[in-house]
């Protein structure tokens, strides 16, 4: 259904201004993924618009694209759930992707019978078995989905996940220390829950709590501070636009300490806090102090008001501004912009903001993936995008 790309568009679209190839999905093949038994898409590097009724499979496609990058996909659901209900129990996604390393074949999937816990998805890059994290060398993405609408008003854990994704997108090496911290916390809490802590202590484990290898302040905290500053700078450089800039701050005991002392001292503070809080934590069966409880506070810059107190439209614009700034920051730091996955975004913007969004996407030079039920909303970008109709698990191209 989409118009055949014009020759000069393809040339322009594939090469970013930095000379590096634009990150773009060129073919996408799905097998037993969500409501797709089999599907195949052949694409050029321009933005992709998926149009279709509710429940036709638009978000599912975005989710499949998100699995070409590291992480658990944009819905963060267990892999077993992604396998088509009437299928054999597994799913497969195969893609050819233009990346900064050239054109690469990426395959990922989940095999029937694999136990969810511990067993991740399989990943193949250029014919070799690789880790999920290795995908980040080839494909990065930023995304905005309706489930994130309550980000500013909802649980702090969601804002931490948002921040963690930001940290990992910019600094993939943080994956190991962050998961080490989380694992250490889980082990500590499990001991409390098993009421074995005192016995474990007497078996000599106690000393291990004091070692820095055990929950030291989540190493991301200092870097998060730097990153939030970078995001602010990126937005500032963009100037006043339709998407308000955000003022970001991390809030937590250790962040407060970090603002007045060097990180090495804060490690000691944290160790002392853990020691002193042991009885309290044992009673609660979980650790009540640490950067796993920090919050990301977001202020609507132009209004100078907490994001949570802004209208839902203002919150959406703020979020979109943050997601676009993240994409721009990745482009600035790495020379290649990420895929930008925007689910049901256009419908919630007024016409001026919608056009501004399309303008930003074209300016950034990204293969954005956008969804909507109303084709009309995308008419301002129709000439510069590939518009595909999604219809109950099949795609008209
Ligand atoms: N594992 C699955 N197997 C089969 N169908 C699924 C699976 N998971 C979700 N679906 C179906 O996929 C359909 C399309 O979902 P979605 O992509 O969210 O639609 P939309 O086009 O509104 O974004 C839904 O009707 C849902 O029931
Ligand atoms: Mg949807």
Short mmCIF file of C-alpha atoms and ligand atoms in Angstrom, two decimals:
data_model
loop_
_atom_site.label_atom_id
_atom_site.label_comp_id
_atom_site.label_asym_id
_atom_site.label_seq_id
_atom_site.Cartn_x
_atom_site.Cartn_y
_atom_site.Cartn_z
CA UNK A 1 0.00 0.00 0.00
CA UNK A 2 2.85 2.35 0.66
CA UNK A 3 4.07 4.38 -2.27
CA UNK A 4 7.26 3.10 -3.82
CA UNK A 5 10.14 5.10 -2.38
CA UNK A 6 11.53 7.74 -4.65
CA UNK A 7 15.14 7.02 -5.59
CA UNK A 8 16.62 10.21 -4.18
CA UNK A 9 14.71 9.67 -0.94
CA UNK A 10 16.40 6.34 -0.37
CA UNK A 11 19.84 7.80 -0.92
CA UNK A 12 19.13 10.68 1.41
CA UNK A 13 17.49 8.47 3.97
CA UNK A 14 20.16 5.83 4.28
CA UNK A 15 23.11 7.98 5.05
CA UNK A 16 23.07 10.14 8.12
CA UNK A 17 24.75 13.55 8.03
CA UNK A 18 27.70 12.02 9.89
CA UNK A 19 28.32 9.67 6.99
CA UNK A 20 27.37 6.65 9.07
CA UNK A 21 24.58 4.52 7.79
CA UNK A 22 21.17 5.24 9.20
CA UNK A 23 19.96 2.56 11.58
CA UNK A 24 17.00 1.01 9.81
CA UNK A 25 15.13 -2.27 9.69
CA UNK A 26 15.13 -3.42 6.06
CA UNK A 27 13.33 -6.73 6.33
CA UNK A 28 11.39 -8.12 9.24
CA UNK A 29 10.07 -11.68 9.38
CA UNK A 30 7.87 -12.90 12.19
CA UNK A 31 6.93 -16.48 12.98
CA UNK A 32 4.33 -17.21 15.66
CA UNK A 33 4.90 -13.83 17.26
CA UNK A 34 1.78 -12.58 19.14
CA UNK A 35 -1.07 -12.49 16.59
CA UNK A 36 1.23 -13.07 13.59
CA UNK A 37 1.52 -16.66 12.36
CA UNK A 38 3.83 -15.53 9.55
CA UNK A 39 4.54 -12.01 8.40
CA UNK A 40 7.16 -10.33 6.30
CA UNK A 41 7.95 -6.66 5.81
CA UNK A 42 10.34 -5.18 3.26
CA UNK A 43 11.28 -1.63 4.07
CA UNK A 44 13.54 1.23 3.17
CA UNK A 45 15.16 3.52 5.71
CA UNK A 46 12.35 6.06 5.97
CA UNK A 47 10.02 6.30 8.99
CA UNK A 48 7.34 3.61 9.17
CA UNK A 49 3.69 4.32 9.95
CA UNK A 50 1.43 1.42 10.93
CA UNK A 51 -2.25 2.10 10.51
CA UNK A 52 -5.01 -0.26 11.58
CA UNK A 53 -7.98 -0.85 13.83
CA UNK A 54 -7.62 -1.56 17.52
CA UNK A 55 -6.33 -5.07 18.09
CA UNK A 56 -4.98 -5.48 14.57
CA UNK A 57 -1.36 -6.00 15.69
CA UNK A 58 0.34 -2.58 15.46
CA UNK A 59 1.85 -2.54 18.93
CA UNK A 60 2.84 -6.18 18.49
CA UNK A 61 4.94 -5.15 15.48
CA UNK A 62 6.62 -2.38 17.46
CA UNK A 63 7.30 -4.91 20.19
CA UNK A 64 8.93 -7.25 17.64
CA UNK A 65 11.13 -4.38 16.43
CA UNK A 66 12.08 -3.53 20.01
CA UNK A 67 13.35 -7.10 20.47
CA UNK A 68 15.99 -6.46 17.81
CA UNK A 69 17.69 -4.38 20.51
CA UNK A 70 18.80 -5.35 24.02
CA UNK A 71 16.32 -5.66 26.88
CA UNK A 72 12.97 -7.34 27.28
CA UNK A 73 11.05 -5.50 24.62
CA UNK A 74 8.83 -2.47 24.96
CA UNK A 75 6.13 -4.17 26.97
CA UNK A 76 8.64 -5.96 29.20
CA UNK A 77 6.46 -9.08 29.22
CA UNK A 78 7.67 -12.66 29.79
CA UNK A 79 8.83 -14.18 26.50
CA UNK A 80 6.41 -17.11 26.72
CA UNK A 81 3.55 -14.60 26.44
CA UNK A 82 4.85 -13.40 23.08
CA UNK A 83 4.51 -16.81 21.43
CA UNK A 84 1.33 -17.04 19.36
CA UNK A 85 -1.44 -18.69 21.34
CA UNK A 86 -2.32 -21.27 18.69
CA UNK A 87 1.29 -21.84 17.70
CA UNK A 88 3.87 -24.36 18.85
CA UNK A 89 4.84 -22.34 21.93
CA UNK A 90 7.85 -20.46 20.63
CA UNK A 91 8.39 -17.45 18.42
CA UNK A 92 11.02 -16.21 15.98
CA UNK A 93 11.94 -12.78 14.68
CA UNK A 94 14.41 -12.44 11.83
CA UNK A 95 15.55 -9.14 10.42
CA UNK A 96 18.02 -7.52 8.11
CA UNK A 97 19.09 -4.25 9.63
CA UNK A 98 21.22 -1.42 8.24
CA UNK A 99 23.53 -0.52 11.10
CA UNK A 100 26.72 1.45 11.59
CA UNK A 101 28.52 -1.85 10.99
CA UNK A 102 26.75 -2.29 7.66
CA UNK A 103 23.88 -4.59 6.88
CA UNK A 104 23.47 -7.24 9.57
CA UNK A 105 21.23 -10.30 9.93
CA UNK A 106 19.66 -10.44 13.37
CA UNK A 107 17.58 -13.29 14.67
CA UNK A 108 15.95 -13.67 18.06
CA UNK A 109 13.44 -16.09 19.47
CA UNK A 110 12.16 -18.17 22.26
CA UNK A 111 11.97 -21.94 22.08
CA UNK A 112 9.00 -23.98 23.24
CA UNK A 113 9.59 -25.75 26.51
CA UNK A 114 12.25 -23.32 27.69
CA UNK A 115 11.65 -22.43 31.30
CA UNK A 116 11.13 -18.71 31.56
CA UNK A 117 13.19 -18.17 34.67
CA UNK A 118 16.83 -17.68 33.87
CA UNK A 119 16.41 -18.79 30.28
CA UNK A 120 16.35 -15.75 28.05
CA UNK A 121 15.67 -15.49 24.38
CA UNK A 122 18.15 -16.74 21.83
CA UNK A 123 20.03 -14.14 19.82
CA UNK A 124 21.93 -14.62 16.59
CA UNK A 125 23.87 -11.80 15.00
CA UNK A 126 25.43 -12.36 11.57
CA UNK A 127 25.01 -16.11 12.00
CA UNK A 128 26.65 -16.35 15.45
CA UNK A 129 25.00 -17.03 18.80
CA UNK A 130 25.33 -13.92 20.94
CA UNK A 131 24.03 -12.47 24.20
CA UNK A 132 21.01 -10.18 24.34
CA UNK A 133 23.29 -7.36 25.44
CA UNK A 134 25.36 -7.72 22.25
CA UNK A 135 22.35 -6.49 20.27
CA UNK A 136 23.08 -3.02 21.65
CA UNK A 137 26.17 -2.77 19.44
CA UNK A 138 23.88 -2.90 16.43
CA UNK A 139 20.40 -1.77 17.36
CA UNK A 140 19.34 0.84 19.87
CA UNK A 141 15.86 2.14 20.33
CA UNK A 142 13.91 4.59 22.39
CA UNK A 143 10.21 4.17 22.83
CA UNK A 144 7.07 5.78 24.11
CA UNK A 145 3.98 3.66 24.69
CA UNK A 146 0.59 4.47 26.24
CA UNK A 147 1.50 2.46 29.36
CA UNK A 148 4.05 5.19 30.12
CA UNK A 149 1.35 7.87 30.35
CA UNK A 150 1.32 7.58 34.12
CA UNK A 151 5.09 7.74 34.44
CA UNK A 152 5.12 10.98 36.44
CA UNK A 153 2.18 10.16 38.68
CA UNK A 154 2.65 6.41 39.15
CA UNK A 155 5.11 4.22 41.01
CA UNK A 156 8.70 5.37 41.44
CA UNK A 157 9.82 1.94 40.21
CA UNK A 158 8.63 2.83 36.69
CA UNK A 159 10.63 6.07 36.74
CA UNK A 160 13.68 4.12 37.87
CA UNK A 161 13.19 1.73 34.97
CA UNK A 162 12.95 4.74 32.64
CA UNK A 163 16.18 6.08 34.10
CA UNK A 164 17.90 2.68 33.93
CA UNK A 165 17.00 2.40 30.26
CA UNK A 166 18.49 5.83 29.73
CA UNK A 167 21.69 4.85 31.55
CA UNK A 168 21.99 1.58 29.62
CA UNK A 169 21.31 3.15 26.25
CA UNK A 170 24.12 5.64 26.76
CA UNK A 171 26.43 3.44 28.79
CA UNK A 172 25.89 -0.28 28.05
CA UNK A 173 28.81 -1.26 30.28
CA UNK A 174 26.59 -0.38 33.23
CA UNK A 175 24.49 -3.49 32.61
CA UNK A 176 26.82 -5.72 34.66
CA UNK A 177 27.22 -3.49 37.74
CA UNK A 178 23.52 -2.66 37.77
CA UNK A 179 22.46 -6.28 37.63
CA UNK A 180 25.12 -7.16 40.22
CA UNK A 181 23.60 -4.63 42.57
CA UNK A 182 20.09 -5.93 41.94
CA UNK A 183 21.22 -9.52 42.44
CA UNK A 184 22.98 -8.65 45.69
CA UNK A 185 19.81 -6.93 46.91
CA UNK A 186 17.66 -9.91 45.95
CA UNK A 187 19.99 -12.26 47.81
CA UNK A 188 20.03 -10.07 50.88
CA UNK A 189 16.23 -9.84 50.87
CA UNK A 190 15.83 -13.55 50.30
CA UNK A 191 17.93 -14.25 53.36
CA UNK A 192 15.69 -11.98 55.40
CA UNK A 193 12.62 -13.66 54.00
CA UNK A 194 13.97 -17.09 54.82
CA UNK A 195 14.66 -15.82 58.34
CA UNK A 196 18.09 -17.30 57.92
CA UNK A 197 19.98 -14.11 58.18
CA UNK A 198 21.25 -14.64 61.71
CA UNK A 199 22.21 -18.21 60.94
CA UNK A 200 23.90 -17.12 57.77
CA UNK A 201 25.75 -14.54 59.80
CA UNK A 202 26.96 -17.11 62.24
CA UNK A 203 28.14 -19.25 59.34
CA UNK A 204 30.51 -16.47 58.50
CA UNK A 205 28.57 -14.78 55.76
CA UNK A 206 28.25 -11.68 57.83
CA UNK A 207 31.60 -10.31 56.81
CA UNK A 208 30.53 -10.45 53.20
CA UNK A 209 27.93 -7.74 53.79
CA UNK A 210 30.77 -5.40 54.61
CA UNK A 211 32.69 -5.96 51.42
CA UNK A 212 32.30 -3.41 48.69
CA UNK A 213 31.44 -6.15 46.21
CA UNK A 214 28.19 -6.47 48.13
CA UNK A 215 25.58 -3.83 47.77
CA UNK A 216 27.70 -0.84 47.15
CA UNK A 217 25.75 2.20 46.02
CA UNK A 218 24.18 1.39 42.72
CA UNK A 219 27.01 2.50 40.50
CA UNK A 220 24.56 4.11 38.18
CA UNK A 221 23.77 6.89 40.59
CA UNK A 222 26.75 9.11 39.86
CA UNK A 223 26.45 8.43 36.16
CA UNK A 224 22.72 9.02 36.26
CA UNK A 225 23.38 12.50 37.60
CA UNK A 226 25.67 13.15 34.67
CA UNK A 227 23.19 11.72 32.22
CA UNK A 228 20.25 13.71 33.46
CA UNK A 229 22.45 16.80 33.06
CA UNK A 230 23.26 15.73 29.49
CA UNK A 231 19.59 15.29 28.68
CA UNK A 232 18.88 18.75 30.06
CA UNK A 233 21.68 20.21 27.96
CA UNK A 234 20.39 18.45 24.86
CA UNK A 235 16.96 19.93 25.42
CA UNK A 236 18.38 23.36 26.15
CA UNK A 237 20.38 23.29 22.92
CA UNK A 238 17.19 22.53 21.05
CA UNK A 239 15.65 25.69 22.47
CA UNK A 240 12.01 26.50 22.96
CA UNK A 241 9.93 24.17 20.87
CA UNK A 242 6.57 22.46 21.01
CA UNK A 243 7.91 19.93 23.47
CA UNK A 244 8.67 21.49 26.84
CA UNK A 245 12.07 20.81 28.36
CA UNK A 246 12.34 18.93 31.60
CA UNK A 247 14.38 19.65 34.70
CA UNK A 248 15.52 16.35 36.15
CA UNK A 249 16.72 15.42 39.60
CA UNK A 250 17.48 12.18 41.37
CA UNK A 251 16.10 11.94 44.83
CA UNK A 252 17.33 9.53 47.49
CA UNK A 253 19.50 9.28 50.59
CA UNK A 254 22.60 8.33 48.67
CA UNK A 255 22.06 10.92 45.96
CA UNK A 256 21.94 13.54 48.70
CA UNK A 257 25.23 12.18 50.06
CA UNK A 258 26.72 12.15 46.57
CA UNK A 259 26.10 15.85 46.20
CA UNK A 260 28.39 16.58 49.16
CA UNK A 261 31.00 13.80 49.21
CA UNK A 262 33.05 11.72 46.78
CA UNK A 263 31.54 8.43 45.61
CA UNK A 264 34.09 6.34 47.52
CA UNK A 265 32.97 7.87 50.81
CA UNK A 266 29.34 7.32 49.91
CA UNK A 267 30.13 3.61 49.53
CA UNK A 268 31.22 3.60 53.17
CA UNK A 269 28.11 5.52 54.19
CA UNK A 270 25.98 2.97 52.40
CA UNK A 271 27.73 0.05 54.07
CA UNK A 272 27.12 1.63 57.47
CA UNK A 273 23.48 2.28 56.59
CA UNK A 274 23.07 -1.38 55.63
CA UNK A 275 24.70 -2.53 58.85
CA UNK A 276 22.63 -0.24 61.01
CA UNK A 277 19.43 -1.03 59.16
CA UNK A 278 19.78 -4.78 59.42
CA UNK A 279 17.16 -5.37 62.11
CA UNK A 280 14.74 -2.96 60.45
CA UNK A 281 15.27 -4.63 57.08
CA UNK A 282 14.90 -8.08 58.58
CA UNK A 283 11.54 -7.06 60.08
CA UNK A 284 10.44 -5.68 56.70
CA UNK A 285 11.96 -8.63 54.79
CA UNK A 286 13.47 -6.18 52.36
CA UNK A 287 16.15 -3.54 52.17
CA UNK A 288 14.73 -0.12 52.95
CA UNK A 289 17.78 1.95 52.08
CA UNK A 290 19.65 2.17 48.81
CA UNK A 291 19.58 3.52 45.31
CA UNK A 292 17.04 0.87 44.29
CA UNK A 293 14.57 3.21 46.04
CA UNK A 294 15.72 6.47 44.48
CA UNK A 295 13.26 8.47 42.46
CA UNK A 296 13.62 10.50 39.30
CA UNK A 297 11.92 13.84 39.85
CA UNK A 298 10.77 15.61 36.71
CA UNK A 299 9.81 19.26 36.55
CA UNK A 300 8.05 20.86 33.57
CA UNK A 301 10.70 23.44 32.68
CA UNK A 302 8.68 26.29 31.17
CA UNK A 303 6.00 26.06 33.87
CA UNK A 304 8.44 25.35 36.66
CA UNK A 305 5.95 22.85 38.06
CA UNK A 306 6.31 19.19 39.02
CA UNK A 307 5.38 17.01 36.06
CA UNK A 308 2.89 15.10 38.18
CA UNK A 309 0.86 18.31 38.62
CA UNK A 310 0.66 19.07 34.90
CA UNK A 311 -2.26 18.21 32.63
CA UNK A 312 -2.14 14.85 30.90
CA UNK A 313 -1.48 16.60 27.57
CA UNK A 314 1.42 18.53 29.09
CA UNK A 315 2.80 15.32 30.60
CA UNK A 316 2.63 13.60 27.21
CA UNK A 317 4.49 16.48 25.54
CA UNK A 318 7.08 16.42 28.33
CA UNK A 319 7.59 12.68 27.92
CA UNK A 320 7.88 12.99 24.18
CA UNK A 321 10.44 15.75 24.64
CA UNK A 322 12.46 13.47 26.93
CA UNK A 323 12.30 10.54 24.53
CA UNK A 324 13.35 12.72 21.59
CA UNK A 325 16.18 14.21 23.67
CA UNK A 326 17.35 10.70 24.49
CA UNK A 327 17.38 9.84 20.78
CA UNK A 328 19.28 13.01 20.00
CA UNK A 329 21.79 12.38 22.79
CA UNK A 330 22.48 8.86 21.50
CA UNK A 331 22.99 10.32 18.04
CA UNK A 332 25.36 12.99 19.35
CA UNK A 333 27.41 10.53 21.39
CA UNK A 334 27.52 7.65 18.92
CA UNK A 335 26.98 9.24 15.54
CA UNK A 336 24.00 7.01 14.82
CA UNK A 337 20.48 7.75 15.98
CA UNK A 338 18.41 4.95 17.50
CA UNK A 339 15.13 3.60 16.20
CA UNK A 340 12.31 5.68 17.67
CA UNK A 341 9.22 3.62 18.50
CA UNK A 342 6.16 5.76 19.18
CA UNK A 343 2.97 3.86 19.92
CA UNK A 344 -0.31 5.79 19.59
CA UNK A 345 1.43 9.11 19.99
CA UNK A 346 -0.02 11.11 17.10
CA UNK A 347 -3.62 10.81 18.27
CA UNK A 348 -2.85 12.61 21.52
CA UNK A 349 -1.18 15.63 20.01
CA UNK A 350 -2.83 18.72 18.53
CA UNK A 351 -2.14 19.37 14.85
CA UNK A 352 0.72 21.81 15.50
CA UNK A 353 2.53 19.44 17.87
CA UNK A 354 1.93 16.53 15.52
CA UNK A 355 3.57 18.38 12.67
CA UNK A 356 6.39 19.41 14.98
CA UNK A 357 6.90 15.77 15.93
CA UNK A 358 7.11 14.72 12.28
CA UNK A 359 9.54 17.59 11.69
CA UNK A 360 11.73 16.40 14.58
CA UNK A 361 11.73 12.85 13.25
CA UNK A 362 12.83 14.00 9.80
CA UNK A 363 15.41 16.38 11.28
CA UNK A 364 16.87 13.62 13.47
CA UNK A 365 16.96 11.37 10.41
CA UNK A 366 15.64 8.32 12.23
CA UNK A 367 13.60 5.36 11.15
CA UNK A 368 10.74 6.13 13.51
CA UNK A 369 7.95 3.59 13.86
CA UNK A 370 4.60 5.17 14.58
CA UNK A 371 1.17 3.64 15.02
CA UNK A 372 -2.36 4.96 14.81
CA UNK A 373 -5.90 4.08 13.88
CA UNK A 374 -6.38 7.15 11.69
CA UNK A 375 -4.31 7.39 8.50
CA UNK A 376 -5.28 11.06 8.08
CA UNK A 377 -3.25 12.09 11.11
CA UNK A 378 -0.09 11.10 9.30
CA UNK A 379 -0.75 13.01 6.08
CA UNK A 380 1.91 15.68 6.85
CA UNK A 381 4.61 12.98 6.83
CA UNK A 382 3.03 10.71 4.21
CA UNK A 383 5.46 11.73 1.46
CA UNK A 384 8.48 10.99 3.62
CA UNK A 385 7.31 7.78 5.27
CA UNK A 386 6.21 4.23 4.46
CA UNK A 387 2.61 3.79 5.46
CA UNK A 388 1.53 0.20 6.04
CA UNK A 389 -1.94 -1.11 6.78
CA UNK A 390 -2.13 -3.70 9.55
CA UNK A 391 -5.12 -5.97 9.55
CA UNK A 392 -5.57 -8.78 12.08
CA UNK A 393 -2.12 -10.25 11.93
CA UNK A 394 -1.34 -9.43 8.33
CA UNK A 395 0.34 -6.41 6.81
CA UNK A 396 -0.40 -4.77 3.46
CA UNK A 397 2.67 -3.17 1.98
N1 LIG B 1 0.48 -14.51 22.23
C1 LIG B 1 -0.53 -14.10 21.46
N2 LIG B 1 -1.09 -14.94 20.57
C2 LIG B 1 -2.10 -14.55 19.76
N3 LIG B 1 -2.63 -13.32 19.79
C3 LIG B 1 -2.11 -12.43 20.66
C4 LIG B 1 -1.03 -12.76 21.53
N4 LIG B 1 -0.74 -11.69 22.29
C5 LIG B 1 -1.58 -10.72 21.90
N5 LIG B 1 -2.41 -11.15 20.93
C6 LIG B 1 -3.46 -10.41 20.24
O1 LIG B 1 -2.88 -9.47 19.38
C7 LIG B 1 -3.89 -8.54 19.06
C8 LIG B 1 -3.28 -7.24 18.59
O2 LIG B 1 -2.60 -6.61 19.62
P1 LIG B 1 -1.93 -5.17 19.47
O3 LIG B 1 -0.74 -5.24 18.61
O4 LIG B 1 -1.75 -4.67 20.84
O5 LIG B 1 -3.06 -4.35 18.69
P2 LIG B 1 -3.04 -2.81 18.23
O6 LIG B 1 -3.10 -2.86 16.74
O7 LIG B 1 -4.29 -2.22 18.80
O8 LIG B 1 -1.82 -2.18 18.75
C9 LIG B 1 -4.81 -8.47 20.26
O9 LIG B 1 -6.11 -8.75 19.86
C10 LIG B 1 -4.30 -9.59 21.16
O10 LIG B 1 -5.33 -10.36 21.70
MG1 LIG B 2 -1.68 -0.76 20.21
#
